[in-house]
Amino acid sequence: MSEAERKTLRVFISSPADVRPERLIAERVVQRLDQEFALHLDLRAAMWEREPLLASHHFQDLITPPHDTDIVVVILWSRLGTTLPGAKYTGPLSGGEVSGTEWEFEDALKSYRERNGTVNLVDPAALAPTDRGE
């Protein structure tokens, strides 16, 4: 398969600031998968840290919106992030005040619903082994 024939998949990684190490792990996973499947497709992580930001704009204005990507990964722990300016950013589904992470999740979910796409939600705690002596 030629490079021109390979499909590019963009993976949007969304999270608040309390999971920075996990964001970097997710980026490394995308990079490893890109290497593993390089003959078949081109995988690219979309992360705000990798996009040019301007002091004259709100950072949310300048990042790739989740609806423009193919896969959205939302990483959460103990917080949802900083509330966005309500006059410009309301939840695409809720219509209410939202944080950046909430806005990104709602934007992705709205897009998948409009395209009749599949949404898979995974709770890593459900996948982790437990210490119940089982």
PDB file of C-alpha atoms in Angstrom:
ATOM      1  CA  MET A   1       0.000   0.000   0.000  1.00  0.00           C
ATOM      2  CA  SER A   2       1.451   3.362  -0.984  1.00  0.00           C
ATOM      3  CA  GLU A   3       1.748   6.239   1.482  1.00  0.00           C
ATOM      4  CA  ALA A   4      -0.964   8.119  -0.431  1.00  0.00           C
ATOM      5  CA  GLU A   5      -3.376   5.169  -0.002  1.00  0.00           C
ATOM      6  CA  ARG A   6      -2.909   4.909   3.778  1.00  0.00           C
ATOM      7  CA  LYS A   7      -5.803   6.267   5.801  1.00  0.00           C
ATOM      8  CA  THR A   8      -4.969   8.880   8.424  1.00  0.00           C
ATOM      9  CA  LEU A   9      -6.734   8.541  11.774  1.00  0.00           C
ATOM     10  CA  ARG A  10      -6.592  11.446  14.204  1.00  0.00           C
ATOM     11  CA  VAL A  11      -6.926  10.611  17.899  1.00  0.00           C
ATOM     12  CA  PHE A  12      -8.097  13.511  20.064  1.00  0.00           C
ATOM     13  CA  ILE A  13      -6.851  13.209  23.654  1.00  0.00           C
ATOM     14  CA  SER A  14      -8.958  15.183  26.137  1.00  0.00           C
ATOM     15  CA  SER A  15      -8.410  15.618  29.872  1.00  0.00           C
ATOM     16  CA  PRO A  16      -8.117  18.128  32.692  1.00  0.00           C
ATOM     17  CA  ALA A  17      -4.715  18.993  34.156  1.00  0.00           C
ATOM     18  CA  ASP A  18      -4.747  16.412  36.965  1.00  0.00           C
ATOM     19  CA  VAL A  19      -3.941  13.530  34.582  1.00  0.00           C
ATOM     20  CA  ARG A  20      -0.942  14.924  32.702  1.00  0.00           C
ATOM     21  CA  PRO A  21       1.147  11.721  33.026  1.00  0.00           C
ATOM     22  CA  GLU A  22      -1.748   9.671  31.604  1.00  0.00           C
ATOM     23  CA  ARG A  23      -2.081  12.110  28.667  1.00  0.00           C
ATOM     24  CA  LEU A  24       1.561  11.543  27.815  1.00  0.00           C
ATOM     25  CA  ILE A  25       1.106   7.774  28.086  1.00  0.00           C
ATOM     26  CA  ALA A  26      -1.891   7.992  25.728  1.00  0.00           C
ATOM     27  CA  GLU A  27       0.227   9.952  23.256  1.00  0.00           C
ATOM     28  CA  ARG A  28       2.958   7.302  23.426  1.00  0.00           C
ATOM     29  CA  VAL A  29       0.371   4.558  22.834  1.00  0.00           C
ATOM     30  CA  VAL A  30      -0.824   6.378  19.695  1.00  0.00           C
ATOM     31  CA  GLN A  31       2.784   6.702  18.517  1.00  0.00           C
ATOM     32  CA  ARG A  32       3.447   2.985  19.112  1.00  0.00           C
ATOM     33  CA  LEU A  33       0.263   1.985  17.289  1.00  0.00           C
ATOM     34  CA  ASP A  34       1.293   4.276  14.433  1.00  0.00           C
ATOM     35  CA  GLN A  35       4.587   2.387  14.167  1.00  0.00           C
ATOM     36  CA  GLU A  36       2.883  -1.013  14.482  1.00  0.00           C
ATOM     37  CA  PHE A  37       0.356  -0.318  11.726  1.00  0.00           C
ATOM     38  CA  ALA A  38       2.460   2.030   9.584  1.00  0.00           C
ATOM     39  CA  LEU A  39       1.952  -0.089   6.467  1.00  0.00           C
ATOM     40  CA  HIS A  40      -1.823   0.261   6.735  1.00  0.00           C
ATOM     41  CA  LEU A  41      -2.626   3.624   8.311  1.00  0.00           C
ATOM     42  CA  ASP A  42      -1.241   6.814   9.761  1.00  0.00           C
ATOM     43  CA  LEU A  43      -2.207   7.504  13.398  1.00  0.00           C
ATOM     44  CA  ARG A  44      -1.782  11.011  14.817  1.00  0.00           C
ATOM     45  CA  ALA A  45      -2.533  12.268  18.332  1.00  0.00           C
ATOM     46  CA  ALA A  46      -4.356  15.621  18.496  1.00  0.00           C
ATOM     47  CA  MET A  47      -3.333  17.325  21.734  1.00  0.00           C
ATOM     48  CA  TRP A  48      -3.490  20.988  22.712  1.00  0.00           C
ATOM     49  CA  GLU A  49       0.140  20.841  23.857  1.00  0.00           C
ATOM     50  CA  ARG A  50       1.211  20.172  20.269  1.00  0.00           C
ATOM     51  CA  GLU A  51      -0.755  23.027  18.676  1.00  0.00           C
ATOM     52  CA  PRO A  52       0.363  26.665  18.393  1.00  0.00           C
ATOM     53  CA  LEU A  53      -1.472  28.865  20.879  1.00  0.00           C
ATOM     54  CA  LEU A  54      -1.843  32.647  20.718  1.00  0.00           C
ATOM     55  CA  ALA A  55      -2.254  35.036  23.626  1.00  0.00           C
ATOM     56  CA  SER A  56      -4.870  36.916  21.581  1.00  0.00           C
ATOM     57  CA  HIS A  57      -7.309  33.969  21.542  1.00  0.00           C
ATOM     58  CA  HIS A  58      -8.857  31.596  24.034  1.00  0.00           C
ATOM     59  CA  PHE A  59      -6.908  28.335  23.727  1.00  0.00           C
ATOM     60  CA  GLN A  60     -10.098  26.369  23.006  1.00  0.00           C
ATOM     61  CA  ASP A  61     -10.481  28.452  19.810  1.00  0.00           C
ATOM     62  CA  LEU A  62      -7.146  27.234  18.485  1.00  0.00           C
ATOM     63  CA  ILE A  63      -7.179  23.501  19.113  1.00  0.00           C
ATOM     64  CA  THR A  64      -8.563  20.901  16.732  1.00  0.00           C
ATOM     65  CA  PRO A  65     -12.178  20.264  17.797  1.00  0.00           C
ATOM     66  CA  PRO A  66     -13.002  16.661  18.663  1.00  0.00           C
ATOM     67  CA  HIS A  67     -15.649  16.467  15.917  1.00  0.00           C
ATOM     68  CA  ASP A  68     -12.858  16.890  13.342  1.00  0.00           C
ATOM     69  CA  THR A  69     -11.060  13.758  14.564  1.00  0.00           C
ATOM     70  CA  ASP A  70     -11.733  10.036  14.165  1.00  0.00           C
ATOM     71  CA  ILE A  71     -11.240   8.779  17.724  1.00  0.00           C
ATOM     72  CA  VAL A  72     -11.690  10.665  20.999  1.00  0.00           C
ATOM     73  CA  VAL A  73     -10.062   9.530  24.227  1.00  0.00           C
ATOM     74  CA  VAL A  74     -11.218  11.289  27.411  1.00  0.00           C
ATOM     75  CA  ILE A  75      -9.090  10.708  30.504  1.00  0.00           C
ATOM     76  CA  LEU A  76     -10.606  11.644  33.879  1.00  0.00           C
ATOM     77  CA  TRP A  77      -9.617  11.325  37.501  1.00  0.00           C
ATOM     78  CA  SER A  78     -10.727  13.787  40.173  1.00  0.00           C
ATOM     79  CA  ARG A  79     -11.703  16.944  38.309  1.00  0.00           C
ATOM     80  CA  LEU A  80     -13.302  18.124  35.067  1.00  0.00           C
ATOM     81  CA  GLY A  81     -11.124  21.142  34.410  1.00  0.00           C
ATOM     82  CA  THR A  82     -11.559  24.886  34.136  1.00  0.00           C
ATOM     83  CA  THR A  83     -14.936  26.353  33.221  1.00  0.00           C
ATOM     84  CA  LEU A  84     -15.002  27.919  29.758  1.00  0.00           C
ATOM     85  CA  PRO A  85     -16.427  31.396  29.049  1.00  0.00           C
ATOM     86  CA  GLY A  86     -20.191  30.800  28.983  1.00  0.00           C
ATOM     87  CA  ALA A  87     -20.918  33.464  26.368  1.00  0.00           C
ATOM     88  CA  LYS A  88     -18.866  31.605  23.778  1.00  0.00           C
ATOM     89  CA  TYR A  89     -18.792  28.007  24.965  1.00  0.00           C
ATOM     90  CA  THR A  90     -21.881  26.179  26.098  1.00  0.00           C
ATOM     91  CA  GLY A  91     -22.180  22.425  26.101  1.00  0.00           C
ATOM     92  CA  PRO A  92     -23.021  21.193  22.579  1.00  0.00           C
ATOM     93  CA  LEU A  93     -25.545  18.769  24.106  1.00  0.00           C
ATOM     94  CA  SER A  94     -26.329  20.141  27.557  1.00  0.00           C
ATOM     95  CA  GLY A  95     -26.452  23.799  26.529  1.00  0.00           C
ATOM     96  CA  GLY A  96     -25.039  24.653  29.953  1.00  0.00           C
ATOM     97  CA  GLU A  97     -21.830  25.969  31.411  1.00  0.00           C
ATOM     98  CA  VAL A  98     -19.019  23.455  30.887  1.00  0.00           C
ATOM     99  CA  SER A  99     -15.309  22.955  31.423  1.00  0.00           C
ATOM    100  CA  GLY A 100     -12.969  22.418  28.481  1.00  0.00           C
ATOM    101  CA  THR A 101     -13.002  18.658  29.023  1.00  0.00           C
ATOM    102  CA  GLU A 102     -16.793  18.561  29.255  1.00  0.00           C
ATOM    103  CA  TRP A 103     -17.097  20.655  26.084  1.00  0.00           C
ATOM    104  CA  GLU A 104     -14.746  18.321  24.225  1.00  0.00           C
ATOM    105  CA  PHE A 105     -16.682  15.241  25.391  1.00  0.00           C
ATOM    106  CA  GLU A 106     -20.039  16.750  24.423  1.00  0.00           C
ATOM    107  CA  ASP A 107     -18.675  17.915  21.052  1.00  0.00           C
ATOM    108  CA  ALA A 108     -17.436  14.406  20.294  1.00  0.00           C
ATOM    109  CA  LEU A 109     -20.633  12.712  21.483  1.00  0.00           C
ATOM    110  CA  LYS A 110     -22.834  15.074  19.448  1.00  0.00           C
ATOM    111  CA  SER A 111     -20.741  14.408  16.353  1.00  0.00           C
ATOM    112  CA  TYR A 112     -20.894  10.624  16.777  1.00  0.00           C
ATOM    113  CA  ARG A 113     -24.657  10.762  17.264  1.00  0.00           C
ATOM    114  CA  GLU A 114     -25.090  12.875  14.129  1.00  0.00           C
ATOM    115  CA  ARG A 115     -23.033  10.342  12.143  1.00  0.00           C
ATOM    116  CA  ASN A 116     -24.698   7.316  13.771  1.00  0.00           C
ATOM    117  CA  GLY A 117     -21.273   6.317  15.016  1.00  0.00           C
ATOM    118  CA  THR A 118     -20.316   3.966  17.795  1.00  0.00           C
ATOM    119  CA  VAL A 119     -19.455   5.295  21.229  1.00  0.00           C
ATOM    120  CA  ASN A 120     -17.467   3.029  23.519  1.00  0.00           C
ATOM    121  CA  LEU A 121     -17.047   4.050  27.144  1.00  0.00           C
ATOM    122  CA  VAL A 122     -14.471   2.204  29.212  1.00  0.00           C
ATOM    123  CA  ASP A 123     -13.940   2.519  32.946  1.00  0.00           C
ATOM    124  CA  PRO A 124     -10.335   1.419  33.553  1.00  0.00           C
ATOM    125  CA  ALA A 125     -11.169   0.636  37.183  1.00  0.00           C
ATOM    126  CA  ALA A 126     -13.467  -2.095  35.909  1.00  0.00           C
ATOM    127  CA  LEU A 127     -10.525  -3.593  34.000  1.00  0.00           C
ATOM    128  CA  ALA A 128      -8.009  -3.406  36.836  1.00  0.00           C
ATOM    129  CA  PRO A 129      -7.393  -6.446  39.037  1.00  0.00           C
ATOM    130  CA  THR A 130      -8.853  -6.160  42.524  1.00  0.00           C
ATOM    131  CA  ASP A 131      -7.395  -6.982  45.935  1.00  0.00           C
ATOM    132  CA  ARG A 132     -10.395  -8.960  47.130  1.00  0.00           C
ATOM    133  CA  GLY A 133      -8.495 -12.201  47.368  1.00  0.00           C
ATOM    134  CA  GLU A 134     -10.288 -13.682  44.368  1.00  0.00           C
TER     135      GLU A 134
END
